[in-house]
């Protein structure tokens, strides 16, 4: 149970999210293993459990996802959901002072109400028409085009 495992449970707004790719400290098998490390700065709005954090504090939550596994290996793949700047989320944390790690793999709940509102607001807007391209123009890359599978 996440509530029992967590030393702190807080709800807050994500102030910033930065990430970097580094050699995995999780996967020790032979091969090339890289993880994407996310530093999530959160402004705390509500404390459901724990000591040492007050409403209005900014805390640093460090989460990760597997980025590269050569050869591919079963095992931990990181945190399930990573919030974006501006998201409201509840964090089930382990840690001390102002540096925390979410429980694995589902220690971050992004507020679905806030997500639904954004989706609904976007649904009212007309779809963008595709413009005809002149010969030789490249198709713009979408975020998924550059992502490895």
CSV table of N, CA and C in Angstrom, one decimal:
chain,number,residue,atom,x,y,z
A,1,UNK,N,0.8,-1.2,0.0
A,1,UNK,CA,0.0,0.0,0.0
A,1,UNK,C,0.9,1.2,0.0
A,2,UNK,N,0.7,2.1,-1.0
A,2,UNK,CA,1.5,3.3,-1.1
A,2,UNK,C,1.4,4.2,0.1
A,3,UNK,N,0.3,4.3,0.7
A,3,UNK,CA,0.1,5.2,1.9
A,3,UNK,C,1.0,4.7,3.0
A,4,UNK,N,1.1,3.4,3.2
A,4,UNK,CA,1.9,2.9,4.3
A,4,UNK,C,3.4,3.0,4.0
A,5,UNK,N,3.8,2.7,2.7
A,5,UNK,CA,5.2,2.8,2.3
A,5,UNK,C,5.8,4.2,2.3
A,6,UNK,N,5.0,5.2,1.9
A,6,UNK,CA,5.6,6.5,1.8
A,6,UNK,C,5.9,7.2,3.1
A,7,UNK,N,7.0,7.9,3.2
A,7,UNK,CA,7.3,8.6,4.4
A,7,UNK,C,6.6,10.0,4.3
A,8,UNK,N,6.3,10.5,3.1
A,8,UNK,CA,5.6,11.7,2.9
A,8,UNK,C,4.6,11.6,1.7
A,9,UNK,N,3.5,12.2,1.9
A,9,UNK,CA,2.5,12.2,0.8
A,9,UNK,C,2.1,13.7,0.7
A,10,UNK,N,2.4,14.3,-0.5
A,10,UNK,CA,2.1,15.7,-0.7
A,10,UNK,C,1.4,15.9,-2.0
A,11,UNK,N,0.6,17.0,-2.1
A,11,UNK,CA,0.0,17.4,-3.3
A,11,UNK,C,0.5,18.8,-3.6
A,12,UNK,N,0.8,19.0,-4.9
A,12,UNK,CA,1.3,20.3,-5.2
A,12,UNK,C,1.3,20.6,-6.7
A,13,UNK,N,1.8,21.8,-7.0
A,13,UNK,CA,1.9,22.2,-8.4
A,13,UNK,C,3.3,22.1,-8.9
A,14,UNK,N,3.5,21.5,-10.1
A,14,UNK,CA,4.9,21.3,-10.6
A,14,UNK,C,5.4,22.7,-11.1
A,15,UNK,N,6.5,23.1,-10.6
A,15,UNK,CA,7.1,24.4,-10.9
A,15,UNK,C,8.0,24.3,-12.2
A,16,UNK,N,8.8,23.2,-12.2
A,16,UNK,CA,9.7,22.9,-13.3
A,16,UNK,C,10.0,21.5,-13.4
A,17,UNK,N,10.4,21.0,-14.6
A,17,UNK,CA,10.8,19.7,-14.8
A,17,UNK,C,12.0,19.8,-15.7
A,18,UNK,N,13.2,19.2,-15.3
A,18,UNK,CA,14.3,19.1,-16.1
A,18,UNK,C,14.8,17.7,-16.2
A,19,UNK,N,15.5,17.3,-17.2
A,19,UNK,CA,15.9,15.9,-17.4
A,19,UNK,C,17.3,15.8,-18.0
A,20,UNK,N,17.9,14.7,-17.7
A,20,UNK,CA,19.2,14.4,-18.3
A,20,UNK,C,19.3,12.9,-18.4
A,21,UNK,N,20.1,12.5,-19.4
A,21,UNK,CA,20.4,11.0,-19.6
A,21,UNK,C,21.7,10.7,-19.1
A,22,UNK,N,21.8,9.6,-18.3
A,22,UNK,CA,23.1,9.2,-17.7
A,22,UNK,C,23.2,7.7,-17.6
A,23,UNK,N,24.4,7.2,-17.4
A,23,UNK,CA,24.6,5.8,-17.3
A,23,UNK,C,23.7,5.3,-16.1
A,24,UNK,N,23.1,4.2,-16.3
A,24,UNK,CA,22.1,3.6,-15.3
A,24,UNK,C,22.9,3.2,-14.1
A,25,UNK,N,22.3,3.6,-12.9
A,25,UNK,CA,22.7,3.2,-11.6
A,25,UNK,C,21.9,2.0,-11.2
A,26,UNK,N,20.8,1.7,-11.9
A,26,UNK,CA,19.8,0.7,-11.6
A,26,UNK,C,20.2,-0.6,-12.2
A,27,UNK,N,20.5,-0.6,-13.5
A,27,UNK,CA,20.8,-1.8,-14.3
A,27,UNK,C,22.3,-2.0,-14.3
A,28,UNK,N,22.7,-3.2,-13.7
A,28,UNK,CA,24.1,-3.5,-13.6
A,28,UNK,C,24.6,-4.5,-14.5
A,29,UNK,N,23.7,-5.1,-15.4
A,29,UNK,CA,24.1,-6.2,-16.3
A,29,UNK,C,25.1,-5.6,-17.4
A,30,UNK,N,25.8,-6.5,-18.1
A,30,UNK,CA,26.7,-6.1,-19.2
A,30,UNK,C,25.8,-5.5,-20.3
A,31,UNK,N,26.3,-4.5,-20.9
A,31,UNK,CA,25.7,-3.9,-22.0
A,31,UNK,C,25.7,-2.4,-21.9
A,32,UNK,N,24.9,-1.7,-22.7
A,32,UNK,CA,24.7,-0.2,-22.7
A,32,UNK,C,23.4,0.1,-22.0
A,33,UNK,N,23.4,0.7,-20.9
A,33,UNK,CA,22.2,1.0,-20.1
A,33,UNK,C,22.2,2.4,-19.7
A,34,UNK,N,21.2,3.2,-20.2
A,34,UNK,CA,21.1,4.6,-19.8
A,34,UNK,C,19.7,4.9,-19.3
A,35,UNK,N,19.6,5.8,-18.3
A,35,UNK,CA,18.4,6.2,-17.7
A,35,UNK,C,18.2,7.7,-17.9
A,36,UNK,N,16.9,8.1,-18.0
A,36,UNK,CA,16.6,9.5,-18.1
A,36,UNK,C,16.1,9.9,-16.7
A,37,UNK,N,16.9,10.8,-16.1
A,37,UNK,CA,16.6,11.3,-14.7
A,37,UNK,C,15.9,12.6,-14.8
A,38,UNK,N,14.8,12.7,-14.1
A,38,UNK,CA,13.9,13.9,-14.1
A,38,UNK,C,14.0,14.6,-12.7
A,39,UNK,N,14.3,15.8,-12.7
A,39,UNK,CA,14.3,16.7,-11.5
A,39,UNK,C,13.0,17.5,-11.5
A,40,UNK,N,12.1,17.2,-10.6
A,40,UNK,CA,10.8,17.8,-10.6
A,40,UNK,C,10.7,18.7,-9.4
A,41,UNK,N,10.6,20.0,-9.6
A,41,UNK,CA,10.4,21.0,-8.5
A,41,UNK,C,9.0,21.2,-8.3
A,42,UNK,N,8.5,21.0,-7.0
A,42,UNK,CA,7.1,21.0,-6.7
A,42,UNK,C,6.9,22.0,-5.6
A,43,UNK,N,5.9,22.9,-5.8
A,43,UNK,CA,5.4,23.8,-4.7
A,43,UNK,C,4.3,23.1,-4.0
A,44,UNK,N,4.5,22.8,-2.7
A,44,UNK,CA,3.6,22.0,-1.9
A,44,UNK,C,2.4,22.8,-1.5
A,45,UNK,N,1.2,22.2,-1.8
A,45,UNK,CA,-0.1,22.9,-1.5
A,45,UNK,C,-0.8,22.1,-0.4
A,46,UNK,N,-0.5,20.8,-0.2
A,46,UNK,CA,-1.2,20.0,0.8
A,46,UNK,C,-0.3,18.9,1.3
A,47,UNK,N,-0.3,18.6,2.6
A,47,UNK,CA,0.5,17.5,3.1
A,47,UNK,C,-0.5,16.5,3.7
A,48,UNK,N,-0.5,15.3,3.2
A,48,UNK,CA,-1.4,14.3,3.7
A,48,UNK,C,-0.7,13.4,4.8
A,49,UNK,N,0.7,13.3,4.7
A,49,UNK,CA,1.5,12.5,5.6
A,49,UNK,C,2.9,13.0,5.6
A,50,UNK,N,3.5,12.9,6.8
A,50,UNK,CA,4.9,13.2,6.9
A,50,UNK,C,5.2,14.5,7.7
A,51,UNK,N,6.5,14.6,8.0
A,51,UNK,CA,7.0,15.7,8.7
A,51,UNK,C,8.1,16.4,7.9
A,52,UNK,N,8.4,17.7,8.3
A,52,UNK,CA,9.5,18.4,7.7
A,52,UNK,C,9.2,19.1,6.4
A,53,UNK,N,7.9,19.0,6.0
A,53,UNK,CA,7.5,19.8,4.8
A,53,UNK,C,6.3,20.6,5.2
A,54,UNK,N,6.3,21.9,4.8
A,54,UNK,CA,5.2,22.8,5.1
A,54,UNK,C,4.5,23.3,3.8
A,55,UNK,N,3.3,23.7,3.9
A,55,UNK,CA,2.5,24.2,2.8
A,55,UNK,C,3.3,25.4,2.3
A,56,UNK,N,3.5,25.5,1.0
A,56,UNK,CA,4.3,26.6,0.4
A,56,UNK,C,5.8,26.3,0.1
A,57,UNK,N,6.3,25.2,0.7
A,57,UNK,CA,7.7,24.8,0.5
A,57,UNK,C,7.8,24.3,-0.9
A,58,UNK,N,9.0,24.5,-1.5
A,58,UNK,CA,9.4,23.9,-2.7
A,58,UNK,C,10.3,22.7,-2.5
A,59,UNK,N,9.9,21.6,-3.0
A,59,UNK,CA,10.7,20.4,-2.8
A,59,UNK,C,11.2,19.8,-4.1
A,60,UNK,N,12.3,19.1,-4.1
A,60,UNK,CA,12.8,18.5,-5.3
A,60,UNK,C,12.5,17.0,-5.3
A,61,UNK,N,11.8,16.5,-6.4
A,61,UNK,CA,11.5,15.1,-6.5
A,61,UNK,C,12.3,14.6,-7.7
A,62,UNK,N,13.0,13.5,-7.5
A,62,UNK,CA,13.9,12.9,-8.5
A,62,UNK,C,13.3,11.6,-8.9
A,63,UNK,N,12.9,11.5,-10.2
A,63,UNK,CA,12.3,10.3,-10.8
A,63,UNK,C,13.1,9.9,-12.0
A,64,UNK,N,12.8,8.7,-12.5
A,64,UNK,CA,13.6,8.2,-13.6
A,64,UNK,C,12.8,7.3,-14.5
A,65,UNK,N,13.2,7.1,-15.7
A,65,UNK,CA,12.7,6.1,-16.7
A,65,UNK,C,13.9,5.5,-17.4
A,66,UNK,N,13.7,4.2,-17.8
A,66,UNK,CA,14.8,3.6,-18.6
A,66,UNK,C,14.8,4.3,-19.9
A,67,UNK,N,16.0,4.6,-20.4
A,67,UNK,CA,16.1,5.3,-21.7
A,67,UNK,C,16.6,4.3,-22.8
A,68,UNK,N,17.7,3.6,-22.5
A,68,UNK,CA,18.3,2.7,-23.4
A,68,UNK,C,18.7,1.4,-22.7
A,69,UNK,N,18.4,0.3,-23.2
A,69,UNK,CA,18.8,-1.0,-22.7
A,69,UNK,C,19.3,-1.9,-23.9
A,70,UNK,N,20.6,-2.0,-24.0
A,70,UNK,CA,21.2,-2.9,-25.0
A,70,UNK,C,22.1,-3.9,-24.3
A,71,UNK,N,21.8,-5.2,-24.3
A,71,UNK,CA,20.6,-5.8,-24.9
A,71,UNK,C,19.3,-5.4,-24.0
A,72,UNK,N,18.1,-5.5,-24.6
A,72,UNK,CA,16.9,-5.3,-23.8
A,72,UNK,C,16.8,-6.3,-22.7
A,73,UNK,N,16.5,-5.8,-21.5
A,73,UNK,CA,16.4,-6.6,-20.3
A,73,UNK,C,15.1,-6.4,-19.6
A,74,UNK,N,14.5,-7.5,-19.0
A,74,UNK,CA,13.3,-7.3,-18.2
A,74,UNK,C,13.8,-6.6,-16.9
A,75,UNK,N,12.9,-6.1,-16.2
A,75,UNK,CA,13.2,-5.4,-14.9
A,75,UNK,C,12.6,-4.1,-14.8
A,76,UNK,N,13.1,-3.3,-13.8
A,76,UNK,CA,12.6,-2.0,-13.5
A,76,UNK,C,12.7,-1.1,-14.7
A,77,UNK,N,11.7,-0.4,-15.0
A,77,UNK,CA,11.7,0.5,-16.2
A,77,UNK,C,11.5,2.0,-15.7
A,78,UNK,N,11.4,2.2,-14.5
A,78,UNK,CA,11.3,3.6,-14.0
A,78,UNK,C,9.9,3.9,-13.5
A,79,UNK,N,9.7,5.2,-13.3
A,79,UNK,CA,8.4,5.7,-12.8
A,79,UNK,C,7.4,5.7,-13.9
A,80,UNK,N,6.2,5.3,-13.6
A,80,UNK,CA,5.1,5.2,-14.6
A,80,UNK,C,4.7,6.5,-15.3
A,81,UNK,N,4.5,7.6,-14.5
A,81,UNK,CA,4.1,8.9,-15.0
A,81,UNK,C,5.0,10.0,-14.5
A,82,UNK,N,5.4,10.9,-15.4
A,82,UNK,CA,6.2,12.0,-15.1
A,82,UNK,C,5.3,13.3,-15.4
A,83,UNK,N,5.1,14.1,-14.4
A,83,UNK,CA,4.3,15.3,-14.7
A,83,UNK,C,5.0,16.3,-15.5
A,84,UNK,N,4.3,17.2,-16.1
A,84,UNK,CA,4.8,18.4,-16.8
A,84,UNK,C,4.7,19.6,-16.0
A,85,UNK,N,5.5,20.7,-16.4
A,85,UNK,CA,5.4,21.9,-15.7
A,85,UNK,C,3.9,22.4,-15.7
A,86,UNK,N,3.5,22.9,-14.5
A,86,UNK,CA,2.1,23.4,-14.4
A,86,UNK,C,1.1,22.3,-14.0
A,87,UNK,N,1.4,21.0,-14.0
A,87,UNK,CA,0.5,20.0,-13.6
A,87,UNK,C,0.4,20.0,-12.1
A,88,UNK,N,-0.8,19.6,-11.6
A,88,UNK,CA,-1.1,19.4,-10.2
A,88,UNK,C,-0.9,17.9,-10.0
A,89,UNK,N,-0.3,17.4,-9.0
A,89,UNK,CA,0.0,16.0,-8.8
A,89,UNK,C,0.1,15.7,-7.3
A,90,UNK,N,-0.2,14.4,-7.0
A,90,UNK,CA,0.1,13.9,-5.6
A,90,UNK,C,1.3,13.0,-5.7
A,91,UNK,N,2.2,13.2,-4.8
A,91,UNK,CA,3.5,12.5,-4.8
A,91,UNK,C,3.6,11.6,-3.5
A,92,UNK,N,3.8,10.3,-3.7
A,92,UNK,CA,4.0,9.4,-2.6
A,92,UNK,C,5.5,9.2,-2.5
A,93,UNK,N,6.2,9.7,-1.5
A,93,UNK,CA,7.6,9.9,-1.5
A,93,UNK,C,8.3,9.2,-0.4
A,94,UNK,N,9.6,8.9,-0.7
A,94,UNK,CA,10.6,8.5,0.3
A,94,UNK,C,11.7,9.5,0.3
A,95,UNK,N,12.3,9.9,1.4
A,95,UNK,CA,13.4,10.8,1.3
A,95,UNK,C,13.5,11.7,2.6
A,96,UNK,N,14.4,12.6,2.5
A,96,UNK,CA,14.7,13.5,3.7
A,96,UNK,C,14.8,14.9,3.2
A,97,UNK,N,14.5,15.8,4.1
A,97,UNK,CA,14.6,17.3,3.9
A,97,UNK,C,13.9,17.7,2.6
A,98,UNK,N,14.6,18.2,1.6
A,98,UNK,CA,13.9,18.8,0.4
A,98,UNK,C,14.2,17.9,-0.8
A,99,UNK,N,14.8,16.7,-0.6
A,99,UNK,CA,15.1,15.9,-1.8
A,99,UNK,C,14.4,14.5,-1.6
A,100,UNK,N,13.5,14.2,-2.6
A,100,UNK,CA,12.7,13.0,-2.4
A,100,UNK,C,12.7,12.2,-3.7
A,101,UNK,N,12.3,10.9,-3.5
A,101,UNK,CA,12.1,10.0,-4.6
A,101,UNK,C,10.7,9.4,-4.5
A,102,UNK,N,10.0,9.4,-5.6
A,102,UNK,CA,8.6,8.8,-5.6
A,102,UNK,C,8.8,7.3,-5.4
A,103,UNK,N,7.8,6.6,-4.8
A,103,UNK,CA,7.7,5.2,-4.7
A,103,UNK,C,7.7,4.6,-6.1
A,104,UNK,N,8.3,3.4,-6.3
A,104,UNK,CA,8.3,2.7,-7.6
A,104,UNK,C,7.1,1.8,-7.7
A,105,UNK,N,6.5,1.7,-8.8
A,105,UNK,CA,6.7,2.4,-10.1
A,105,UNK,C,5.6,3.6,-10.2
A,106,UNK,N,4.7,3.6,-9.2
A,106,UNK,CA,3.6,4.5,-9.4
A,106,UNK,C,3.4,5.5,-8.2
A,107,UNK,N,4.5,6.2,-7.9
A,107,UNK,CA,4.5,7.1,-6.8
A,107,UNK,C,4.1,8.5,-7.1
A,108,UNK,N,3.6,8.7,-8.4
A,108,UNK,CA,3.2,10.0,-8.8
A,108,UNK,C,1.8,9.9,-9.5
A,109,UNK,N,0.8,10.6,-8.9
A,109,UNK,CA,-0.5,10.6,-9.5
A,109,UNK,C,-0.7,12.0,-10.0
A,110,UNK,N,-0.8,12.1,-11.3
A,110,UNK,CA,-1.1,13.4,-12.0
A,110,UNK,C,-2.6,13.7,-11.8
A,111,UNK,N,-3.0,14.9,-11.4
A,111,UNK,CA,-4.4,15.2,-11.1
A,111,UNK,C,-5.2,15.1,-12.4
A,112,UNK,N,-6.1,14.0,-12.5
A,112,UNK,CA,-6.9,13.8,-13.7
A,112,UNK,C,-7.9,14.9,-13.9
A,113,UNK,N,-8.4,15.6,-12.9
A,113,UNK,CA,-9.4,16.6,-13.1
A,113,UNK,C,-8.7,17.8,-13.9
A,114,UNK,N,-7.5,18.1,-13.5
A,114,UNK,CA,-6.8,19.2,-14.2
A,114,UNK,C,-6.5,18.7,-15.6
A,115,UNK,N,-6.1,17.5,-15.8
A,115,UNK,CA,-5.8,16.9,-17.1
A,115,UNK,C,-7.1,17.0,-18.0
A,116,UNK,N,-8.2,16.5,-17.5
A,116,UNK,CA,-9.5,16.5,-18.2
A,116,UNK,C,-9.9,17.9,-18.7
A,117,UNK,N,-9.7,18.9,-17.8
A,117,UNK,CA,-10.0,20.3,-18.1
A,117,UNK,C,-9.2,20.8,-19.3
A,118,UNK,N,-7.9,20.5,-19.3
A,118,UNK,CA,-7.0,20.9,-20.4
A,118,UNK,C,-7.5,20.2,-21.7
A,119,UNK,N,-7.8,18.9,-21.6
A,119,UNK,CA,-8.3,18.2,-22.8
A,119,UNK,C,-9.6,18.8,-23.3
A,120,UNK,N,-10.5,19.1,-22.4
A,120,UNK,CA,-11.8,19.7,-22.8
A,120,UNK,C,-11.6,21.1,-23.4
A,121,UNK,N,-10.8,21.9,-22.8
A,121,UNK,CA,-10.5,23.2,-23.4
A,121,UNK,C,-10.0,23.1,-24.8
A,122,UNK,N,-9.1,22.2,-25.0
A,122,UNK,CA,-8.5,22.0,-26.3
A,122,UNK,C,-9.5,21.4,-27.3
A,123,UNK,N,-10.5,20.7,-26.9
A,123,UNK,CA,-11.5,20.0,-27.8
A,123,UNK,C,-12.4,21.1,-28.4
A,124,UNK,N,-12.6,22.2,-27.8
A,124,UNK,CA,-13.4,23.3,-28.3
A,124,UNK,C,-12.8,24.0,-29.5
A,125,UNK,N,-11.5,23.9,-29.6
A,125,UNK,CA,-10.8,24.6,-30.7
A,125,UNK,C,-10.8,23.9,-32.0
A,126,UNK,N,-10.9,24.6,-33.1
A,126,UNK,CA,-11.0,23.9,-34.4
A,126,UNK,C,-9.6,23.2,-34.7
A,127,UNK,N,-9.7,22.2,-35.5
A,127,UNK,CA,-8.5,21.5,-35.9
A,127,UNK,C,-7.7,22.3,-36.9
A,128,UNK,N,-6.4,22.3,-36.8
A,128,UNK,CA,-5.6,23.0,-37.8
A,128,UNK,C,-5.6,22.4,-39.1
A,129,UNK,N,-5.9,23.1,-40.1
A,129,UNK,CA,-5.9,22.6,-41.5
A,129,UNK,C,-4.5,22.3,-42.0
A,130,UNK,N,-4.3,21.2,-42.7
A,130,UNK,CA,-3.0,20.8,-43.2
A,130,UNK,C,-2.8,21.7,-44.5
A,131,UNK,N,-1.7,22.4,-44.5
A,131,UNK,CA,-1.4,23.2,-45.7
A,131,UNK,C,-0.7,22.4,-46.7
A,132,UNK,N,-0.9,22.7,-48.0
A,132,UNK,CA,-0.2,22.0,-49.1
A,132,UNK,C,1.2,22.4,-49.1
A,133,UNK,N,2.1,21.4,-49.3
A,133,UNK,CA,3.5,21.6,-49.3
A,133,UNK,C,4.1,21.8,-50.7
A,134,UNK,N,5.0,22.7,-50.8
A,134,UNK,CA,5.7,22.9,-52.0
A,134,UNK,C,6.7,21.7,-52.2
A,135,UNK,N,7.0,21.3,-53.4
A,135,UNK,CA,7.8,20.2,-53.7
A,135,UNK,C,9.2,20.4,-53.1
A,136,UNK,N,9.7,19.3,-52.4
A,136,UNK,CA,11.0,19.4,-51.8
A,136,UNK,C,11.0,19.8,-50.3
A,137,UNK,N,9.8,20.3,-49.8
A,137,UNK,CA,9.7,20.6,-48.4
A,137,UNK,C,9.7,19.4,-47.6
A,138,UNK,N,10.3,19.5,-46.4
A,138,UNK,CA,10.3,18.3,-45.5
A,138,UNK,C,9.0,18.4,-44.7
A,139,UNK,N,8.5,17.2,-44.3
A,139,UNK,CA,7.4,17.1,-43.4
A,139,UNK,C,7.9,17.5,-42.0
A,140,UNK,N,7.2,18.3,-41.2
A,140,UNK,CA,7.7,18.7,-39.9
A,140,UNK,C,7.7,17.4,-39.0
A,141,UNK,N,8.7,17.3,-38.2
A,141,UNK,CA,8.8,16.2,-37.3
A,141,UNK,C,7.9,16.4,-36.1
A,142,UNK,N,7.2,15.3,-35.7
A,142,UNK,CA,6.4,15.3,-34.5
A,142,UNK,C,7.3,14.7,-33.4
A,143,UNK,N,6.8,14.9,-32.2
A,143,UNK,CA,7.6,14.5,-31.0
A,143,UNK,C,7.8,12.9,-31.1
A,144,UNK,N,6.8,12.2,-31.6
A,144,UNK,CA,6.9,10.7,-31.6
A,144,UNK,C,7.8,10.3,-32.7
A,145,UNK,N,8.1,11.1,-33.8
A,145,UNK,CA,9.0,10.7,-34.9
A,145,UNK,C,10.4,10.5,-34.3
A,146,UNK,N,10.9,11.3,-33.4
A,146,UNK,CA,12.2,11.2,-32.9
A,146,UNK,C,12.4,10.2,-31.7
A,147,UNK,N,11.3,9.7,-31.3
A,147,UNK,CA,11.4,8.8,-30.1
A,147,UNK,C,11.7,7.4,-30.5
A,148,UNK,N,12.6,6.8,-29.7
A,148,UNK,CA,13.0,5.4,-29.9
A,148,UNK,C,12.0,4.5,-29.3
A,149,UNK,N,11.8,3.3,-29.9
A,149,UNK,CA,10.8,2.4,-29.4
A,149,UNK,C,11.4,1.4,-28.4
